[in-house]
PDB file of C-alpha atoms in Angstrom:
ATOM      1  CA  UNK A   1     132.864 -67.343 -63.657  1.00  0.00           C
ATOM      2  CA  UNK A   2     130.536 -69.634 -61.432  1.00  0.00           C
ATOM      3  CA  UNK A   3     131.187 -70.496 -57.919  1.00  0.00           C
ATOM      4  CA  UNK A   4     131.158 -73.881 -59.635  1.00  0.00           C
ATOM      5  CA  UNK A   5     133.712 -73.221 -62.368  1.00  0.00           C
ATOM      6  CA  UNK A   6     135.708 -71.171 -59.681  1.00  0.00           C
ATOM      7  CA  UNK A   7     135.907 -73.904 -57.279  1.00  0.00           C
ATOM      8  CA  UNK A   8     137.348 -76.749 -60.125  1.00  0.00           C
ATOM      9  CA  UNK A   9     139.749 -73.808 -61.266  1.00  0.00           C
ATOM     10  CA  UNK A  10     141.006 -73.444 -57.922  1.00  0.00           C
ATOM     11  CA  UNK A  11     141.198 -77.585 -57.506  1.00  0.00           C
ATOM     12  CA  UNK A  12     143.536 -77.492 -60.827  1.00  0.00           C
ATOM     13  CA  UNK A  13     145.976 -75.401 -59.325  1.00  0.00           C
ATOM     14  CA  UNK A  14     149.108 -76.766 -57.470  1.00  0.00           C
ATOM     15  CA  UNK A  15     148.625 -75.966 -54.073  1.00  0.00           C
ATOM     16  CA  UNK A  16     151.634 -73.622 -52.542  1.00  0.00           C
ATOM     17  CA  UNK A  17     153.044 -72.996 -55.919  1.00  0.00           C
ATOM     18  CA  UNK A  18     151.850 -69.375 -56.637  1.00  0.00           C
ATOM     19  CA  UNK A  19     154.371 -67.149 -57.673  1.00  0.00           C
ATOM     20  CA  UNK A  20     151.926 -64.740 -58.587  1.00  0.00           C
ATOM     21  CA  UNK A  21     148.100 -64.328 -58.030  1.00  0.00           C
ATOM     22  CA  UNK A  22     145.098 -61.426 -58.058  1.00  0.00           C
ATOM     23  CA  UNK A  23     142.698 -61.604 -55.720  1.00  0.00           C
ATOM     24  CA  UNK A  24     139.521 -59.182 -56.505  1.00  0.00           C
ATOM     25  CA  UNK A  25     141.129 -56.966 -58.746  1.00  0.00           C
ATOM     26  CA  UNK A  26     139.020 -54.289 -60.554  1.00  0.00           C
ATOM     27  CA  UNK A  27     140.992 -51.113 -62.639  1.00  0.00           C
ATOM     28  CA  UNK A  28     139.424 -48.331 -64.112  1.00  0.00           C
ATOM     29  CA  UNK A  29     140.346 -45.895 -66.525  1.00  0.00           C
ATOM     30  CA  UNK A  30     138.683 -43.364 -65.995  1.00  0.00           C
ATOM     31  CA  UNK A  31     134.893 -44.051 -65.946  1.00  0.00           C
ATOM     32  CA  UNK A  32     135.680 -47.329 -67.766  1.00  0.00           C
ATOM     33  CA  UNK A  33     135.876 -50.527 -65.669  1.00  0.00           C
ATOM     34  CA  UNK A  34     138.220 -52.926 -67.813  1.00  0.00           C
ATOM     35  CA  UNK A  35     139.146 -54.995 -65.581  1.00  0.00           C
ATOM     36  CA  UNK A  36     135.959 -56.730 -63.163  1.00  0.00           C
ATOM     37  CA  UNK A  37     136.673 -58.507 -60.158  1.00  0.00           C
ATOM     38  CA  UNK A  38     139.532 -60.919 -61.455  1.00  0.00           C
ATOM     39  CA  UNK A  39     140.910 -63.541 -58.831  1.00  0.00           C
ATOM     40  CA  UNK A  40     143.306 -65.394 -60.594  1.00  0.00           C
ATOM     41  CA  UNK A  41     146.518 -67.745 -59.464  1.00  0.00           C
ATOM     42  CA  UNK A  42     149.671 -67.945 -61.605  1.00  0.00           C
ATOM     43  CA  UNK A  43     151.616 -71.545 -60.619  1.00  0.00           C
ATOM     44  CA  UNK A  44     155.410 -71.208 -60.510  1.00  0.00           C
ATOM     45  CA  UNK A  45     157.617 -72.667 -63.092  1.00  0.00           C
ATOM     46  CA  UNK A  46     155.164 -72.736 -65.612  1.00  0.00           C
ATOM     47  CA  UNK A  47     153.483 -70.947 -69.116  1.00  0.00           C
ATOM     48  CA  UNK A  48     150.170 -69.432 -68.366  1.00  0.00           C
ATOM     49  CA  UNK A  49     148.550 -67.864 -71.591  1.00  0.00           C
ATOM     50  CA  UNK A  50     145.580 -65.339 -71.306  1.00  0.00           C
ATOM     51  CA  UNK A  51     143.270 -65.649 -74.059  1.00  0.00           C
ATOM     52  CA  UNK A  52     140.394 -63.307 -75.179  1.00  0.00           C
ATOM     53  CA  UNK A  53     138.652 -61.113 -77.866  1.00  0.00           C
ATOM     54  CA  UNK A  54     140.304 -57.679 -78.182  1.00  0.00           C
ATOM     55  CA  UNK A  55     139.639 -55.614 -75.899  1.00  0.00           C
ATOM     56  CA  UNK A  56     138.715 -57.709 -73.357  1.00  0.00           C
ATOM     57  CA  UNK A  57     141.424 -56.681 -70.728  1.00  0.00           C
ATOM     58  CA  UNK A  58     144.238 -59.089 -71.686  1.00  0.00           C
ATOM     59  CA  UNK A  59     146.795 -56.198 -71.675  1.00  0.00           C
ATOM     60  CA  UNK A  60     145.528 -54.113 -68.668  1.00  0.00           C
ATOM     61  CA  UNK A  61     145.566 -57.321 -66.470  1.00  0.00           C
ATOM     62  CA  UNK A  62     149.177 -58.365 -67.626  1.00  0.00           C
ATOM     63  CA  UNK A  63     150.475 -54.541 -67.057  1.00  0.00           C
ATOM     64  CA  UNK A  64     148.650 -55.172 -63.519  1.00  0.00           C
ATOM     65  CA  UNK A  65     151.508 -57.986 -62.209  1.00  0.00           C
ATOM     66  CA  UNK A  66     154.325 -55.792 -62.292  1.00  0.00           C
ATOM     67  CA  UNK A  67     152.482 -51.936 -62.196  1.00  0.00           C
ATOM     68  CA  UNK A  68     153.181 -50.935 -65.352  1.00  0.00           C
ATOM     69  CA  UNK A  69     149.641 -49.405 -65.530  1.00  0.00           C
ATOM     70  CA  UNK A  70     151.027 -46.813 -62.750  1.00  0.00           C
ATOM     71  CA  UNK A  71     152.336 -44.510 -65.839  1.00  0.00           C
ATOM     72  CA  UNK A  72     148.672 -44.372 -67.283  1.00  0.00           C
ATOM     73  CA  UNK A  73     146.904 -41.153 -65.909  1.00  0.00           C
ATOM     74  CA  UNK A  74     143.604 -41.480 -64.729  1.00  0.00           C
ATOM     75  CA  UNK A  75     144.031 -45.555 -63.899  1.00  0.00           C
ATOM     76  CA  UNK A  76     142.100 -46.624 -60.589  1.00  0.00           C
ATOM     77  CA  UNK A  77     143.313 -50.151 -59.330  1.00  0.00           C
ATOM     78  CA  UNK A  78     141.359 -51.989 -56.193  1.00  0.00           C
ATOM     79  CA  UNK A  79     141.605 -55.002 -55.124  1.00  0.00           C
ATOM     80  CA  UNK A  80     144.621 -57.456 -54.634  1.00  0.00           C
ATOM     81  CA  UNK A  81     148.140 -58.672 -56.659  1.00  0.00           C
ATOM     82  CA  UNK A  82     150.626 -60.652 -54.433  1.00  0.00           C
ATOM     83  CA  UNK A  83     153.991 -61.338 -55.313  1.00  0.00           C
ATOM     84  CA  UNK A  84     155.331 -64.275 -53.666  1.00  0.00           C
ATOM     85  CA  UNK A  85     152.440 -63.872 -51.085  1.00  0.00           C
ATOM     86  CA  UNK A  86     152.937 -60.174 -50.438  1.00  0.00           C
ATOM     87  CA  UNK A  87     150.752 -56.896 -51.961  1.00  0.00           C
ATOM     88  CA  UNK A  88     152.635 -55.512 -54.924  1.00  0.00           C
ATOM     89  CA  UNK A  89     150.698 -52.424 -54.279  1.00  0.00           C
ATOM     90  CA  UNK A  90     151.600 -51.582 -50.701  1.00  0.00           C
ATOM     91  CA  UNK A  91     153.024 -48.041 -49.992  1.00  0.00           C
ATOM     92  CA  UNK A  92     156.294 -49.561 -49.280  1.00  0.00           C
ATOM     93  CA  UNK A  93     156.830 -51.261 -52.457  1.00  0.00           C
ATOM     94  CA  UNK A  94     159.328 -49.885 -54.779  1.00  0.00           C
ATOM     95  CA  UNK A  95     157.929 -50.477 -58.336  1.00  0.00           C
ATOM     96  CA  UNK A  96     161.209 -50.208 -60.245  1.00  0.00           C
ATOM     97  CA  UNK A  97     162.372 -52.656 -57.587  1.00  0.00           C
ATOM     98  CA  UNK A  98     159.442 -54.666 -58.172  1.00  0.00           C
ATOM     99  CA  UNK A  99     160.110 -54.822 -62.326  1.00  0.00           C
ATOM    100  CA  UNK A 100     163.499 -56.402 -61.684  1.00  0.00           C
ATOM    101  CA  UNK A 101     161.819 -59.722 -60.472  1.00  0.00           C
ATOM    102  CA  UNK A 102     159.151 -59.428 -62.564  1.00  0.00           C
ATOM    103  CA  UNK A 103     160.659 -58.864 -66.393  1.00  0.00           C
ATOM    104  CA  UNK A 104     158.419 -57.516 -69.436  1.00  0.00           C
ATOM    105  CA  UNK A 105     158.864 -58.653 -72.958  1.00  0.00           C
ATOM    106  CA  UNK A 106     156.332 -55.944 -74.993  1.00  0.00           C
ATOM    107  CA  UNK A 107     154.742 -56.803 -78.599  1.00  0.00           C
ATOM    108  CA  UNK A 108     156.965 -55.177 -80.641  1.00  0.00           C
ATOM    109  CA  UNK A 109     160.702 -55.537 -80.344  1.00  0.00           C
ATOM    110  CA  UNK A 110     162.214 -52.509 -79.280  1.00  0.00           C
ATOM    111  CA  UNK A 111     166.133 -52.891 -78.712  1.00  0.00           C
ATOM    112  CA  UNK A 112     168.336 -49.467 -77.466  1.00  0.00           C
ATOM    113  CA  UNK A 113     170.022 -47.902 -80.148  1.00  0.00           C
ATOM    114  CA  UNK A 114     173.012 -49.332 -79.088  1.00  0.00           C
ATOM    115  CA  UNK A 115     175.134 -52.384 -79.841  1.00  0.00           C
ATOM    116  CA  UNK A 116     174.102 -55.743 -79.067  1.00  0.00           C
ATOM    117  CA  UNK A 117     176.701 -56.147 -76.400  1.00  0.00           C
ATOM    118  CA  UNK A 118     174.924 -52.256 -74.912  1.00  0.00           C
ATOM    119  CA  UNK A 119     171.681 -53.591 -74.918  1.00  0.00           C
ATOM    120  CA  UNK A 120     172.710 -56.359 -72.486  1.00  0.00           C
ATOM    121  CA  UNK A 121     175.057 -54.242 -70.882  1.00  0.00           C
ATOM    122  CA  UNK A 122     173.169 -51.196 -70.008  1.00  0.00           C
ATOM    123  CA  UNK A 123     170.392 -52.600 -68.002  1.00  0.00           C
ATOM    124  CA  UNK A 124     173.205 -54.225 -65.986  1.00  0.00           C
ATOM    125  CA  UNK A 125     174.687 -51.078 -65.349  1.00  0.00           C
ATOM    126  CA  UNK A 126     171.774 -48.918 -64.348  1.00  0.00           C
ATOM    127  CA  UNK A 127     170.740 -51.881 -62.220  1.00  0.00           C
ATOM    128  CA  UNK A 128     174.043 -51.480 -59.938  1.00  0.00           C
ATOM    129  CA  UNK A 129     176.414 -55.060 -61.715  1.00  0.00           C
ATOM    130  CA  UNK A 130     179.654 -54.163 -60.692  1.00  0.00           C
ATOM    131  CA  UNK A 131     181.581 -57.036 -61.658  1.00  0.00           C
ATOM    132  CA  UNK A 132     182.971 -58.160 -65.580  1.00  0.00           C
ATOM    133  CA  UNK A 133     180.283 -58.118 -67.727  1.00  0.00           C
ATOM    134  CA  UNK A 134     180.822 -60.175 -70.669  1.00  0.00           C
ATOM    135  CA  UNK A 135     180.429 -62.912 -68.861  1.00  0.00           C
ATOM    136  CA  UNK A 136     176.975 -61.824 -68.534  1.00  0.00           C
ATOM    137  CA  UNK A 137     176.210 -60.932 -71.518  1.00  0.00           C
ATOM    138  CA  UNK A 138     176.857 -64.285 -72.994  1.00  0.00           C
ATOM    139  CA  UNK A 139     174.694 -66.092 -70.700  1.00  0.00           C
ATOM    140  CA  UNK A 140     172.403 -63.604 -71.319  1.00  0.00           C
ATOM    141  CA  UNK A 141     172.496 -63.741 -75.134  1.00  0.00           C
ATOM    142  CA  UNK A 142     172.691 -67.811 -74.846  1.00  0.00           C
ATOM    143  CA  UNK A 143     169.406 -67.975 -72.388  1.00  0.00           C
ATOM    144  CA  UNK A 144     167.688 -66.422 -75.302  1.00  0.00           C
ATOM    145  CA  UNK A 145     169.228 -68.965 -78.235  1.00  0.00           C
ATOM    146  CA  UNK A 146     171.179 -65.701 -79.827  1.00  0.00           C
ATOM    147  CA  UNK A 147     174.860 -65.938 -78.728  1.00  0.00           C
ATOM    148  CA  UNK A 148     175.730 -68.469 -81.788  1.00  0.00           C
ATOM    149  CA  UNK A 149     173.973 -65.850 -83.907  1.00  0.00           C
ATOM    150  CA  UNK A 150     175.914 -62.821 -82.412  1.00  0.00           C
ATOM    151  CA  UNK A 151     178.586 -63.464 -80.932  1.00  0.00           C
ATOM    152  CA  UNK A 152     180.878 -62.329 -83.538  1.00  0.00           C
ATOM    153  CA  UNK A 153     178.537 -58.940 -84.256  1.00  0.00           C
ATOM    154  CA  UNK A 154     178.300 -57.764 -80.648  1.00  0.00           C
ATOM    155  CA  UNK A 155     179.543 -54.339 -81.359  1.00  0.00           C
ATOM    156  CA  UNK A 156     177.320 -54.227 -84.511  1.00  0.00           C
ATOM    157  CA  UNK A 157     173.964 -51.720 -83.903  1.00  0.00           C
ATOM    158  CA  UNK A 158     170.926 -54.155 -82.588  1.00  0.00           C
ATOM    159  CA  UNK A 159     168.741 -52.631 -85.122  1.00  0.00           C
ATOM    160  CA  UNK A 160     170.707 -54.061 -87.866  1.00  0.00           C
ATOM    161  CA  UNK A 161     169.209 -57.349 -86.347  1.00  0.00           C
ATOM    162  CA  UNK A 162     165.863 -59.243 -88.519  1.00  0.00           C
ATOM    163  CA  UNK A 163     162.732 -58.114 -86.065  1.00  0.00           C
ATOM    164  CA  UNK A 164     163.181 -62.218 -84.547  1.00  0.00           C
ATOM    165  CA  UNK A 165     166.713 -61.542 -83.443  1.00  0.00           C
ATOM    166  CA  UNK A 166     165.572 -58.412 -81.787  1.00  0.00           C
ATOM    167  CA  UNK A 167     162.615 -59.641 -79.831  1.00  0.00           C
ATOM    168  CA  UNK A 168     165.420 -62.531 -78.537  1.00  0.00           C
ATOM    169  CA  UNK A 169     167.246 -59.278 -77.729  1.00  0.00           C
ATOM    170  CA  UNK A 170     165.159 -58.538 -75.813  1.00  0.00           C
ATOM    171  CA  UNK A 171     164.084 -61.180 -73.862  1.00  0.00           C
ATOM    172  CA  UNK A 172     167.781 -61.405 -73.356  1.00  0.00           C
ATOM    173  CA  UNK A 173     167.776 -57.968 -71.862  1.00  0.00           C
ATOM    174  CA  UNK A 174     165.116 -58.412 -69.390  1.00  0.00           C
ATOM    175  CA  UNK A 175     166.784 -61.943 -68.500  1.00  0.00           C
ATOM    176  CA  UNK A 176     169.984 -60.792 -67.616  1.00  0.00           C
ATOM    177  CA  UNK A 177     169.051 -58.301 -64.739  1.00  0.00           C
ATOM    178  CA  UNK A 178     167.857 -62.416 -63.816  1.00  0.00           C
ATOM    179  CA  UNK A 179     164.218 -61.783 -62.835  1.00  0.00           C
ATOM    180  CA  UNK A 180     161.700 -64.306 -61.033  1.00  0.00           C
ATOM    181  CA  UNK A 181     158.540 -64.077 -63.566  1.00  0.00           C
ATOM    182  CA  UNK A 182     158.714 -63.198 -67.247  1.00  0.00           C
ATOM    183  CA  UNK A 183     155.159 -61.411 -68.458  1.00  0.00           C
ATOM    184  CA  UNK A 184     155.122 -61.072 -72.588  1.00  0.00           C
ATOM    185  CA  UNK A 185     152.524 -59.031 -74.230  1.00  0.00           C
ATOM    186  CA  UNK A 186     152.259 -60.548 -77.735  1.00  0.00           C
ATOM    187  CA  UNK A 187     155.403 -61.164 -77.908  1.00  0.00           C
ATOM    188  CA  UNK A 188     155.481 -62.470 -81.490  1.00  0.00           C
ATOM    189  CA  UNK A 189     152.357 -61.064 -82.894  1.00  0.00           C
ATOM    190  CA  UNK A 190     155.305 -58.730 -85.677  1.00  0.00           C
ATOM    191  CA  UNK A 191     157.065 -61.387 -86.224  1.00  0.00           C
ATOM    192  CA  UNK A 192     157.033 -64.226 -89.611  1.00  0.00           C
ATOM    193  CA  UNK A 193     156.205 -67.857 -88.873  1.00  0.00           C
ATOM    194  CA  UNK A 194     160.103 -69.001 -88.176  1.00  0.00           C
ATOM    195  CA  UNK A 195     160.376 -66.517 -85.730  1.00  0.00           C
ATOM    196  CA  UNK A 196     157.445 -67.474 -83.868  1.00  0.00           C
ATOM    197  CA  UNK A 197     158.456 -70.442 -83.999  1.00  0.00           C
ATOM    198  CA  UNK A 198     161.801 -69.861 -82.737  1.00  0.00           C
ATOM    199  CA  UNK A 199     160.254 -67.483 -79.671  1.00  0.00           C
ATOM    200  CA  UNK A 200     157.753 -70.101 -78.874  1.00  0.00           C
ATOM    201  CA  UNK A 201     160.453 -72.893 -78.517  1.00  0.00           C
ATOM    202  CA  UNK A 202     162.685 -70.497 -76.309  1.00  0.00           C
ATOM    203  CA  UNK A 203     159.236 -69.721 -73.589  1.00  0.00           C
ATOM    204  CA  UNK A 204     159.032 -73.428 -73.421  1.00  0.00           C
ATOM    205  CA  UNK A 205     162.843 -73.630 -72.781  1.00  0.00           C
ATOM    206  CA  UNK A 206     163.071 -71.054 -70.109  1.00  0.00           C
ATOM    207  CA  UNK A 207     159.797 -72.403 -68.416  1.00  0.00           C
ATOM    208  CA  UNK A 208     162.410 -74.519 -66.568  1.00  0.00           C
ATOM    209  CA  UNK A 209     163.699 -71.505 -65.138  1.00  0.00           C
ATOM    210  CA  UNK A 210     161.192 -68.485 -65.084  1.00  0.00           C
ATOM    211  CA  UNK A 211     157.528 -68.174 -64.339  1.00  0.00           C
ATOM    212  CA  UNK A 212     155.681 -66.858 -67.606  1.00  0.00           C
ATOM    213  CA  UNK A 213     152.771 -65.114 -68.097  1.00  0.00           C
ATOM    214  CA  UNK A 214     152.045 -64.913 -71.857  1.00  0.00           C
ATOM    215  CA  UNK A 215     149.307 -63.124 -73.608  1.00  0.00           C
ATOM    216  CA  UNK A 216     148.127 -64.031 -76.624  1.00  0.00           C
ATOM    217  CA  UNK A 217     145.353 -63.548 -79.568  1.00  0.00           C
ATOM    218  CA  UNK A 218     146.755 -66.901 -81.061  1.00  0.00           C
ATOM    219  CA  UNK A 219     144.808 -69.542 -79.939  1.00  0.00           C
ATOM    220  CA  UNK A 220     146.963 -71.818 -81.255  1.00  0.00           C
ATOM    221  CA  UNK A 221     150.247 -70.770 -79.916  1.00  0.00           C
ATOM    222  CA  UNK A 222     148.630 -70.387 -76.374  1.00  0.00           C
ATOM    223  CA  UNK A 223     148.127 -74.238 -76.756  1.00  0.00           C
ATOM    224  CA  UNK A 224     151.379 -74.964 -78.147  1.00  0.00           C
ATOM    225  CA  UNK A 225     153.016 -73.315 -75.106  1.00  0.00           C
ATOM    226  CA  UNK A 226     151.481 -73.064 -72.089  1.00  0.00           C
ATOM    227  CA  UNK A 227     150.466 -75.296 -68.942  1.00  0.00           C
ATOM    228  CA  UNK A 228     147.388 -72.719 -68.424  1.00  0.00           C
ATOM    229  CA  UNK A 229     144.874 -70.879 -69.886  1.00  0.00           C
ATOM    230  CA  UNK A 230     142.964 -68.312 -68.953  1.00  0.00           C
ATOM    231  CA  UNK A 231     139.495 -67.141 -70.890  1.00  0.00           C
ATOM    232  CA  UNK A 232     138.724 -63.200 -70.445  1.00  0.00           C
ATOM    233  CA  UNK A 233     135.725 -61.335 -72.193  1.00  0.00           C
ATOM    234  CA  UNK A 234     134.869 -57.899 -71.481  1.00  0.00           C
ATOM    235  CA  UNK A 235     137.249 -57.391 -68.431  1.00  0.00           C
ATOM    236  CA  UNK A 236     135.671 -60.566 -66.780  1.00  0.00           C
ATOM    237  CA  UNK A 237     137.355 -63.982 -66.413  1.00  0.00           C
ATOM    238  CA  UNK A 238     135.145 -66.801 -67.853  1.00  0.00           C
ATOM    239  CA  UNK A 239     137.275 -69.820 -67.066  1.00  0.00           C
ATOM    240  CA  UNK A 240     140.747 -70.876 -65.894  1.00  0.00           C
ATOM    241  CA  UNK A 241     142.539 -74.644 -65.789  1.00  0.00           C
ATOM    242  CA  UNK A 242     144.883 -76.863 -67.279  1.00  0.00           C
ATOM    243  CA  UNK A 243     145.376 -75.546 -71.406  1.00  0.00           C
ATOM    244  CA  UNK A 244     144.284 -79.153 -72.489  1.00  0.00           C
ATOM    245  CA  UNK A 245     140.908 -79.194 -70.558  1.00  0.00           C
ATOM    246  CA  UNK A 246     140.402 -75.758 -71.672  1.00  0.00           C
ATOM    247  CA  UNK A 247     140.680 -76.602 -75.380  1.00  0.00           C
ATOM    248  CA  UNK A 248     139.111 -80.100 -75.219  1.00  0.00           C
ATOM    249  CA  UNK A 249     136.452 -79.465 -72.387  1.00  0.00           C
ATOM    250  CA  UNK A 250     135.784 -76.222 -71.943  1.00  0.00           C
ATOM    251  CA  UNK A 251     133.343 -76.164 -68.816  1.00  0.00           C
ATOM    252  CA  UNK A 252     131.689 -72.426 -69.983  1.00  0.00           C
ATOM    253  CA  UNK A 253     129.781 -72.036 -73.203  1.00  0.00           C
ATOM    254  CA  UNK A 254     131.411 -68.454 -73.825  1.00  0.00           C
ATOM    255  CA  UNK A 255     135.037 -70.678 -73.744  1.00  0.00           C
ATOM    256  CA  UNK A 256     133.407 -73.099 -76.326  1.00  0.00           C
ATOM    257  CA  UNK A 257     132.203 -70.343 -78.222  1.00  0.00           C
ATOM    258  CA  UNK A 258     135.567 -68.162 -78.668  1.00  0.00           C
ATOM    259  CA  UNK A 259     137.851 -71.671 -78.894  1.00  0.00           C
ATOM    260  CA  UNK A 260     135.596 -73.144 -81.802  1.00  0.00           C
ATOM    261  CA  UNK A 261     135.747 -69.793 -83.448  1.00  0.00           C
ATOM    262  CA  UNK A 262     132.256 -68.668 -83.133  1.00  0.00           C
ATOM    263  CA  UNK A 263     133.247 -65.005 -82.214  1.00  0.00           C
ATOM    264  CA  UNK A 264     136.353 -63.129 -81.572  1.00  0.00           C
TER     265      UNK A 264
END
């Protein structure tokens, strides 16, 4: 990204709203350097979509915000993520602490196999809720537009539910231990159209309520959904702003290029 480019990314950005942001942040694996020198801000209360070829380092920056990429051997991470303002990978930050605030929803649905009411339930438990917890649950399950569905089937197994009901499951899950920031890998890259459609209409729901983080190889969906876009191509990011100006006026060729279908 040009200084240019940089400088009308940064000028698109609420000021003082970051909930999250990177600042210089490179990670290897190995000898491979995925991701190269990414400074990017994530507003709060609001969808940002990262968009890209495969393999471009969509997934190894998104496992980045909440150090999920500590369980990969060999990763090397430099450079800065701040959380609210402060280094997420400071020696006195507790990860698993860390992934309470900030929630992951992975590409494929995958529910405990337990009941519905378990799945909601456990991660309550093992996160220290002492007090009743169907009360819980239910908000839980109705946050994620799947109480009306359930609610007379929570003792039923969750994998008994269609592969849409279980990624709501899950979302449900990671909502009810109430995080700050929601990250979602793909989230409904297994699932049919009304599914999507169903998932994509909850993110815009609980935008009200959550930061989001979304990536996505659907072009379209990140412009049905999010506030933000960001461009990456081979680990570098090409351009960041407001989703319309990136899909009506991209200011980088490479943006133009991937958006109008030229490659990717």
């Amino acid at each position: 990204m040009s200084e240019a480019q940089a400088a009308q990314s940064a000028a698109e950005v609420p000021s003082g709203l970051a909930a999250l942001s990177t600042e210089g942040l490179n990670v290897w694996y190995g000898t491979s350097h995925a991701i190269q020198d990414v400074s990017l801000t994530f507003p709060e209360r609001s969808i940002t979509a990262i968009i890209g070829p495969s393999g471009c380092g969509k997934s190894t920056l998104l496992r980045c915000l909440n150090r999920m990429n500590d369980f990969i051997p060999g990763v090397r991470i430099t450079g800065r993520v701040a959380y609210r303002g402060e280094d997420i990978y400071a020696p006195d930050v507790d990860p698993v602490e860390l992934r309470r605030s900030i929630g992951m929803i992975f590409q494929k649905p995958n529910p405990f196999p337990k009941s519905i009411y378990e799945n909601i339930a456990f991660g309550l438990r093992i996160n220290g809720y002492r007090g009743d917890l169907l009360p819980r649950v239910e908000r839980s399950l109705r946050q994620a537009a799947l109480w009306d569905e359930v609610r007379d089937r929570l003792r039923d197994s969750a994998l008994a539910l269609s592969g849409g009901q279980q990624q709501r499951l899950c979302i449900a899950r990671a909502l009810a231990i109430e995080p700050d920031i929601l990250l979602m890998d793909e989230p409904c890259s297994a699932l049919d159209p009304t599914a999507t459609a169903r998932i994509e209409d909850l993110i815009t729901e609980l935008k009200a309520s959550y930061t989001i983080v979304i990536v996505t190889h659907n072009m379209q969906q990140a412009a049905r959904v999010s506030d933000y876009t960001a461009f990456m191509l081979n680990g570098r990011l090409i351009e960041f702003g407001p989703t319309e100006r990136i899909f009506t006026r991209p200011a980088d060729e490479r943006t133009e290029a991937y958006i109008t279908g030229r490659f990717g």
